[in-house]
């Protein structure tokens, strides 16, 4: 890999998200060149079984399974440490999300085009195409 080429990784934390696993994994399969790292955080609803079934025989998915429920931040940090993702551009994807390949690639290209970008968030739409309005503003240095 060219050292100037960005290394992008998708991080996902699941906890009792079995109902969303298929849609999430189907979306992630649309970008097989991007590695996906999943922390399965002590689910009791069959999430782990559903995950492993959906990603069977795939080398672009990596899973750690925890038997203790910990914070979202801790689980993401554990993924970074476990898989040594220190020099990657990290995309945090919620387990109830789905996306198109074009939408994903467009978002990544836009985000990577901004020098020294710390955080970016896409506009999110409901399945019926209505825009989701956040319940609170994203924090900034000025708010």
JSON list of C-alpha atoms in Angstrom, two decimals:
[
{"chain": "A", "resi": 1, "resn": "UNK", "atom": "CA", "xyz": [0.00, 0.00, 0.00]},
{"chain": "A", "resi": 2, "resn": "UNK", "atom": "CA", "xyz": [1.20, 3.46, -0.87]},
{"chain": "A", "resi": 3, "resn": "UNK", "atom": "CA", "xyz": [2.05, 5.27, 2.41]},
{"chain": "A", "resi": 4, "resn": "UNK", "atom": "CA", "xyz": [0.13, 8.31, 1.11]},
{"chain": "A", "resi": 5, "resn": "UNK", "atom": "CA", "xyz": [-3.06, 6.28, 0.63]},
{"chain": "A", "resi": 6, "resn": "UNK", "atom": "CA", "xyz": [-5.48, 6.72, 3.52]},
{"chain": "A", "resi": 7, "resn": "UNK", "atom": "CA", "xyz": [-6.22, 3.60, 5.50]},
{"chain": "A", "resi": 8, "resn": "UNK", "atom": "CA", "xyz": [-9.89, 3.64, 6.38]},
{"chain": "A", "resi": 9, "resn": "UNK", "atom": "CA", "xyz": [-11.49, 1.31, 8.92]},
{"chain": "A", "resi": 10, "resn": "UNK", "atom": "CA", "xyz": [-15.10, 0.90, 9.96]},
{"chain": "A", "resi": 11, "resn": "UNK", "atom": "CA", "xyz": [-15.66, 0.36, 13.70]},
{"chain": "A", "resi": 12, "resn": "UNK", "atom": "CA", "xyz": [-18.96, -1.00, 14.99]},
{"chain": "A", "resi": 13, "resn": "UNK", "atom": "CA", "xyz": [-20.05, -1.76, 18.55]},
{"chain": "A", "resi": 14, "resn": "UNK", "atom": "CA", "xyz": [-23.04, -4.05, 19.01]},
{"chain": "A", "resi": 15, "resn": "UNK", "atom": "CA", "xyz": [-25.07, -4.87, 22.10]},
{"chain": "A", "resi": 16, "resn": "UNK", "atom": "CA", "xyz": [-28.41, -6.63, 21.63]},
{"chain": "A", "resi": 17, "resn": "UNK", "atom": "CA", "xyz": [-28.76, -5.47, 18.01]},
{"chain": "A", "resi": 18, "resn": "UNK", "atom": "CA", "xyz": [-29.76, -8.78, 16.41]},
{"chain": "A", "resi": 19, "resn": "UNK", "atom": "CA", "xyz": [-32.68, -7.15, 14.57]},
{"chain": "A", "resi": 20, "resn": "UNK", "atom": "CA", "xyz": [-30.28, -4.82, 12.74]},
{"chain": "A", "resi": 21, "resn": "UNK", "atom": "CA", "xyz": [-27.38, -7.18, 11.97]},
{"chain": "A", "resi": 22, "resn": "UNK", "atom": "CA", "xyz": [-28.46, -8.27, 8.48]},
{"chain": "A", "resi": 23, "resn": "UNK", "atom": "CA", "xyz": [-29.03, -4.71, 7.19]},
{"chain": "A", "resi": 24, "resn": "UNK", "atom": "CA", "xyz": [-25.78, -3.50, 8.71]},
{"chain": "A", "resi": 25, "resn": "UNK", "atom": "CA", "xyz": [-23.68, -6.36, 7.34]},
{"chain": "A", "resi": 26, "resn": "UNK", "atom": "CA", "xyz": [-25.34, -6.17, 3.91]},
{"chain": "A", "resi": 27, "resn": "UNK", "atom": "CA", "xyz": [-24.31, -2.49, 3.78]},
{"chain": "A", "resi": 28, "resn": "UNK", "atom": "CA", "xyz": [-20.78, -3.26, 4.90]},
{"chain": "A", "resi": 29, "resn": "UNK", "atom": "CA", "xyz": [-20.42, -5.98, 2.26]},
{"chain": "A", "resi": 30, "resn": "UNK", "atom": "CA", "xyz": [-20.90, -3.25, -0.38]},
{"chain": "A", "resi": 31, "resn": "UNK", "atom": "CA", "xyz": [-17.40, -1.96, 0.44]},
{"chain": "A", "resi": 32, "resn": "UNK", "atom": "CA", "xyz": [-15.25, -5.12, 0.55]},
{"chain": "A", "resi": 33, "resn": "UNK", "atom": "CA", "xyz": [-12.03, -3.11, 0.20]},
{"chain": "A", "resi": 34, "resn": "UNK", "atom": "CA", "xyz": [-12.66, -1.45, 3.59]},
{"chain": "A", "resi": 35, "resn": "UNK", "atom": "CA", "xyz": [-11.88, -3.51, 6.70]},
{"chain": "A", "resi": 36, "resn": "UNK", "atom": "CA", "xyz": [-14.65, -3.75, 9.30]},
{"chain": "A", "resi": 37, "resn": "UNK", "atom": "CA", "xyz": [-13.94, -4.23, 13.01]},
{"chain": "A", "resi": 38, "resn": "UNK", "atom": "CA", "xyz": [-16.80, -5.20, 15.30]},
{"chain": "A", "resi": 39, "resn": "UNK", "atom": "CA", "xyz": [-16.92, -5.32, 19.08]},
{"chain": "A", "resi": 40, "resn": "UNK", "atom": "CA", "xyz": [-19.77, -7.58, 20.16]},
{"chain": "A", "resi": 41, "resn": "UNK", "atom": "CA", "xyz": [-20.43, -6.31, 23.67]},
{"chain": "A", "resi": 42, "resn": "UNK", "atom": "CA", "xyz": [-22.11, -8.96, 25.81]},
{"chain": "A", "resi": 43, "resn": "UNK", "atom": "CA", "xyz": [-25.32, -9.34, 23.82]},
{"chain": "A", "resi": 44, "resn": "UNK", "atom": "CA", "xyz": [-27.95, -11.74, 25.12]},
{"chain": "A", "resi": 45, "resn": "UNK", "atom": "CA", "xyz": [-30.34, -11.64, 22.13]},
{"chain": "A", "resi": 46, "resn": "UNK", "atom": "CA", "xyz": [-28.39, -13.71, 19.60]},
{"chain": "A", "resi": 47, "resn": "UNK", "atom": "CA", "xyz": [-26.46, -10.80, 18.05]},
{"chain": "A", "resi": 48, "resn": "UNK", "atom": "CA", "xyz": [-23.15, -12.66, 18.08]},
{"chain": "A", "resi": 49, "resn": "UNK", "atom": "CA", "xyz": [-24.62, -15.73, 16.36]},
{"chain": "A", "resi": 50, "resn": "UNK", "atom": "CA", "xyz": [-26.31, -13.54, 13.74]},
{"chain": "A", "resi": 51, "resn": "UNK", "atom": "CA", "xyz": [-23.07, -11.61, 13.15]},
{"chain": "A", "resi": 52, "resn": "UNK", "atom": "CA", "xyz": [-20.89, -14.65, 12.72]},
{"chain": "A", "resi": 53, "resn": "UNK", "atom": "CA", "xyz": [-23.43, -16.24, 10.41]},
{"chain": "A", "resi": 54, "resn": "UNK", "atom": "CA", "xyz": [-23.58, -13.13, 8.18]},
{"chain": "A", "resi": 55, "resn": "UNK", "atom": "CA", "xyz": [-19.79, -12.69, 7.92]},
{"chain": "A", "resi": 56, "resn": "UNK", "atom": "CA", "xyz": [-18.82, -16.36, 7.62]},
{"chain": "A", "resi": 57, "resn": "UNK", "atom": "CA", "xyz": [-15.90, -16.91, 5.21]},
{"chain": "A", "resi": 58, "resn": "UNK", "atom": "CA", "xyz": [-15.22, -13.17, 4.82]},
{"chain": "A", "resi": 59, "resn": "UNK", "atom": "CA", "xyz": [-11.76, -11.71, 5.44]},
{"chain": "A", "resi": 60, "resn": "UNK", "atom": "CA", "xyz": [-12.87, -8.05, 5.56]},
{"chain": "A", "resi": 61, "resn": "UNK", "atom": "CA", "xyz": [-14.66, -8.45, 8.93]},
{"chain": "A", "resi": 62, "resn": "UNK", "atom": "CA", "xyz": [-12.95, -8.85, 12.30]},
{"chain": "A", "resi": 63, "resn": "UNK", "atom": "CA", "xyz": [-14.81, -9.45, 15.56]},
{"chain": "A", "resi": 64, "resn": "UNK", "atom": "CA", "xyz": [-13.94, -9.36, 19.21]},
{"chain": "A", "resi": 65, "resn": "UNK", "atom": "CA", "xyz": [-16.50, -10.68, 21.65]},
{"chain": "A", "resi": 66, "resn": "UNK", "atom": "CA", "xyz": [-16.78, -9.38, 25.19]},
{"chain": "A", "resi": 67, "resn": "UNK", "atom": "CA", "xyz": [-18.62, -10.97, 28.07]},
{"chain": "A", "resi": 68, "resn": "UNK", "atom": "CA", "xyz": [-18.87, -7.66, 29.94]},
{"chain": "A", "resi": 69, "resn": "UNK", "atom": "CA", "xyz": [-20.86, -4.61, 28.88]},
{"chain": "A", "resi": 70, "resn": "UNK", "atom": "CA", "xyz": [-18.59, -1.55, 28.76]},
{"chain": "A", "resi": 71, "resn": "UNK", "atom": "CA", "xyz": [-18.93, 1.96, 27.35]},
{"chain": "A", "resi": 72, "resn": "UNK", "atom": "CA", "xyz": [-19.15, 2.78, 23.66]},
{"chain": "A", "resi": 73, "resn": "UNK", "atom": "CA", "xyz": [-15.84, 4.68, 23.84]},
{"chain": "A", "resi": 74, "resn": "UNK", "atom": "CA", "xyz": [-14.06, 1.86, 25.67]},
{"chain": "A", "resi": 75, "resn": "UNK", "atom": "CA", "xyz": [-15.24, -0.71, 23.14]},
{"chain": "A", "resi": 76, "resn": "UNK", "atom": "CA", "xyz": [-14.09, 1.41, 20.19]},
{"chain": "A", "resi": 77, "resn": "UNK", "atom": "CA", "xyz": [-10.74, 2.07, 21.86]},
{"chain": "A", "resi": 78, "resn": "UNK", "atom": "CA", "xyz": [-10.34, -1.66, 22.46]},
{"chain": "A", "resi": 79, "resn": "UNK", "atom": "CA", "xyz": [-10.91, -2.31, 18.75]},
{"chain": "A", "resi": 80, "resn": "UNK", "atom": "CA", "xyz": [-8.22, 0.23, 17.84]},
{"chain": "A", "resi": 81, "resn": "UNK", "atom": "CA", "xyz": [-5.77, -1.37, 20.26]},
{"chain": "A", "resi": 82, "resn": "UNK", "atom": "CA", "xyz": [-6.62, -5.00, 19.46]},
{"chain": "A", "resi": 83, "resn": "UNK", "atom": "CA", "xyz": [-6.24, -4.54, 15.70]},
{"chain": "A", "resi": 84, "resn": "UNK", "atom": "CA", "xyz": [-3.54, -1.81, 15.84]},
{"chain": "A", "resi": 85, "resn": "UNK", "atom": "CA", "xyz": [-5.56, 0.77, 13.91]},
{"chain": "A", "resi": 86, "resn": "UNK", "atom": "CA", "xyz": [-3.54, 3.70, 15.22]},
{"chain": "A", "resi": 87, "resn": "UNK", "atom": "CA", "xyz": [-2.81, 5.26, 11.81]},
{"chain": "A", "resi": 88, "resn": "UNK", "atom": "CA", "xyz": [-6.20, 4.63, 10.25]},
{"chain": "A", "resi": 89, "resn": "UNK", "atom": "CA", "xyz": [-9.00, 7.02, 9.47]},
{"chain": "A", "resi": 90, "resn": "UNK", "atom": "CA", "xyz": [-11.76, 5.65, 11.66]},
{"chain": "A", "resi": 91, "resn": "UNK", "atom": "CA", "xyz": [-15.45, 5.60, 10.76]},
{"chain": "A", "resi": 92, "resn": "UNK", "atom": "CA", "xyz": [-17.79, 4.83, 13.65]},
{"chain": "A", "resi": 93, "resn": "UNK", "atom": "CA", "xyz": [-20.94, 3.17, 12.31]},
{"chain": "A", "resi": 94, "resn": "UNK", "atom": "CA", "xyz": [-23.92, 2.55, 14.56]},
{"chain": "A", "resi": 95, "resn": "UNK", "atom": "CA", "xyz": [-25.29, -0.98, 14.34]},
{"chain": "A", "resi": 96, "resn": "UNK", "atom": "CA", "xyz": [-28.76, 0.22, 13.32]},
{"chain": "A", "resi": 97, "resn": "UNK", "atom": "CA", "xyz": [-27.39, 1.97, 10.22]},
{"chain": "A", "resi": 98, "resn": "UNK", "atom": "CA", "xyz": [-27.39, 0.95, 6.61]},
{"chain": "A", "resi": 99, "resn": "UNK", "atom": "CA", "xyz": [-25.86, 2.75, 3.64]},
{"chain": "A", "resi": 100, "resn": "UNK", "atom": "CA", "xyz": [-25.37, 2.59, -0.10]},
{"chain": "A", "resi": 101, "resn": "UNK", "atom": "CA", "xyz": [-21.94, 2.09, -1.59]},
{"chain": "A", "resi": 102, "resn": "UNK", "atom": "CA", "xyz": [-22.14, 5.41, -3.43]},
{"chain": "A", "resi": 103, "resn": "UNK", "atom": "CA", "xyz": [-23.24, 7.28, -0.31]},
{"chain": "A", "resi": 104, "resn": "UNK", "atom": "CA", "xyz": [-20.51, 5.69, 1.77]},
{"chain": "A", "resi": 105, "resn": "UNK", "atom": "CA", "xyz": [-17.73, 6.35, -0.75]},
{"chain": "A", "resi": 106, "resn": "UNK", "atom": "CA", "xyz": [-18.90, 9.93, -1.31]},
{"chain": "A", "resi": 107, "resn": "UNK", "atom": "CA", "xyz": [-18.89, 10.62, 2.45]},
{"chain": "A", "resi": 108, "resn": "UNK", "atom": "CA", "xyz": [-15.41, 9.13, 2.87]},
{"chain": "A", "resi": 109, "resn": "UNK", "atom": "CA", "xyz": [-14.02, 11.07, -0.09]},
{"chain": "A", "resi": 110, "resn": "UNK", "atom": "CA", "xyz": [-15.46, 14.35, 1.22]},
{"chain": "A", "resi": 111, "resn": "UNK", "atom": "CA", "xyz": [-14.22, 13.72, 4.75]},
{"chain": "A", "resi": 112, "resn": "UNK", "atom": "CA", "xyz": [-10.72, 12.77, 3.59]},
{"chain": "A", "resi": 113, "resn": "UNK", "atom": "CA", "xyz": [-10.49, 15.86, 1.39]},
{"chain": "A", "resi": 114, "resn": "UNK", "atom": "CA", "xyz": [-10.57, 18.16, 4.44]},
{"chain": "A", "resi": 115, "resn": "UNK", "atom": "CA", "xyz": [-7.12, 18.63, 5.95]},
{"chain": "A", "resi": 116, "resn": "UNK", "atom": "CA", "xyz": [-6.88, 17.93, 9.68]},
{"chain": "A", "resi": 117, "resn": "UNK", "atom": "CA", "xyz": [-10.54, 16.97, 9.99]},
{"chain": "A", "resi": 118, "resn": "UNK", "atom": "CA", "xyz": [-11.34, 15.64, 13.45]},
{"chain": "A", "resi": 119, "resn": "UNK", "atom": "CA", "xyz": [-15.01, 14.67, 13.23]},
{"chain": "A", "resi": 120, "resn": "UNK", "atom": "CA", "xyz": [-17.54, 14.48, 10.40]},
{"chain": "A", "resi": 121, "resn": "UNK", "atom": "CA", "xyz": [-21.12, 13.26, 10.41]},
{"chain": "A", "resi": 122, "resn": "UNK", "atom": "CA", "xyz": [-23.37, 12.50, 7.44]},
{"chain": "A", "resi": 123, "resn": "UNK", "atom": "CA", "xyz": [-26.90, 13.74, 6.93]},
{"chain": "A", "resi": 124, "resn": "UNK", "atom": "CA", "xyz": [-29.08, 10.83, 7.98]},
{"chain": "A", "resi": 125, "resn": "UNK", "atom": "CA", "xyz": [-32.38, 9.82, 6.40]},
{"chain": "A", "resi": 126, "resn": "UNK", "atom": "CA", "xyz": [-35.14, 7.46, 7.48]},
{"chain": "A", "resi": 127, "resn": "UNK", "atom": "CA", "xyz": [-35.87, 4.52, 5.15]},
{"chain": "A", "resi": 128, "resn": "UNK", "atom": "CA", "xyz": [-38.76, 6.56, 3.66]},
{"chain": "A", "resi": 129, "resn": "UNK", "atom": "CA", "xyz": [-36.18, 9.26, 2.68]},
{"chain": "A", "resi": 130, "resn": "UNK", "atom": "CA", "xyz": [-37.24, 11.84, 5.31]},
{"chain": "A", "resi": 131, "resn": "UNK", "atom": "CA", "xyz": [-34.25, 13.55, 6.89]},
{"chain": "A", "resi": 132, "resn": "UNK", "atom": "CA", "xyz": [-33.63, 12.71, 10.54]},
{"chain": "A", "resi": 133, "resn": "UNK", "atom": "CA", "xyz": [-33.42, 15.89, 12.58]},
{"chain": "A", "resi": 134, "resn": "UNK", "atom": "CA", "xyz": [-30.98, 15.52, 15.49]},
{"chain": "A", "resi": 135, "resn": "UNK", "atom": "CA", "xyz": [-32.48, 16.01, 18.92]},
{"chain": "A", "resi": 136, "resn": "UNK", "atom": "CA", "xyz": [-29.56, 18.23, 19.86]},
{"chain": "A", "resi": 137, "resn": "UNK", "atom": "CA", "xyz": [-26.92, 20.26, 18.10]},
{"chain": "A", "resi": 138, "resn": "UNK", "atom": "CA", "xyz": [-23.50, 18.80, 17.43]},
{"chain": "A", "resi": 139, "resn": "UNK", "atom": "CA", "xyz": [-21.04, 20.51, 19.80]},
{"chain": "A", "resi": 140, "resn": "UNK", "atom": "CA", "xyz": [-18.56, 22.97, 18.38]},
{"chain": "A", "resi": 141, "resn": "UNK", "atom": "CA", "xyz": [-15.84, 25.19, 19.76]},
{"chain": "A", "resi": 142, "resn": "UNK", "atom": "CA", "xyz": [-18.31, 28.06, 19.68]},
{"chain": "A", "resi": 143, "resn": "UNK", "atom": "CA", "xyz": [-21.27, 26.47, 21.44]}
]
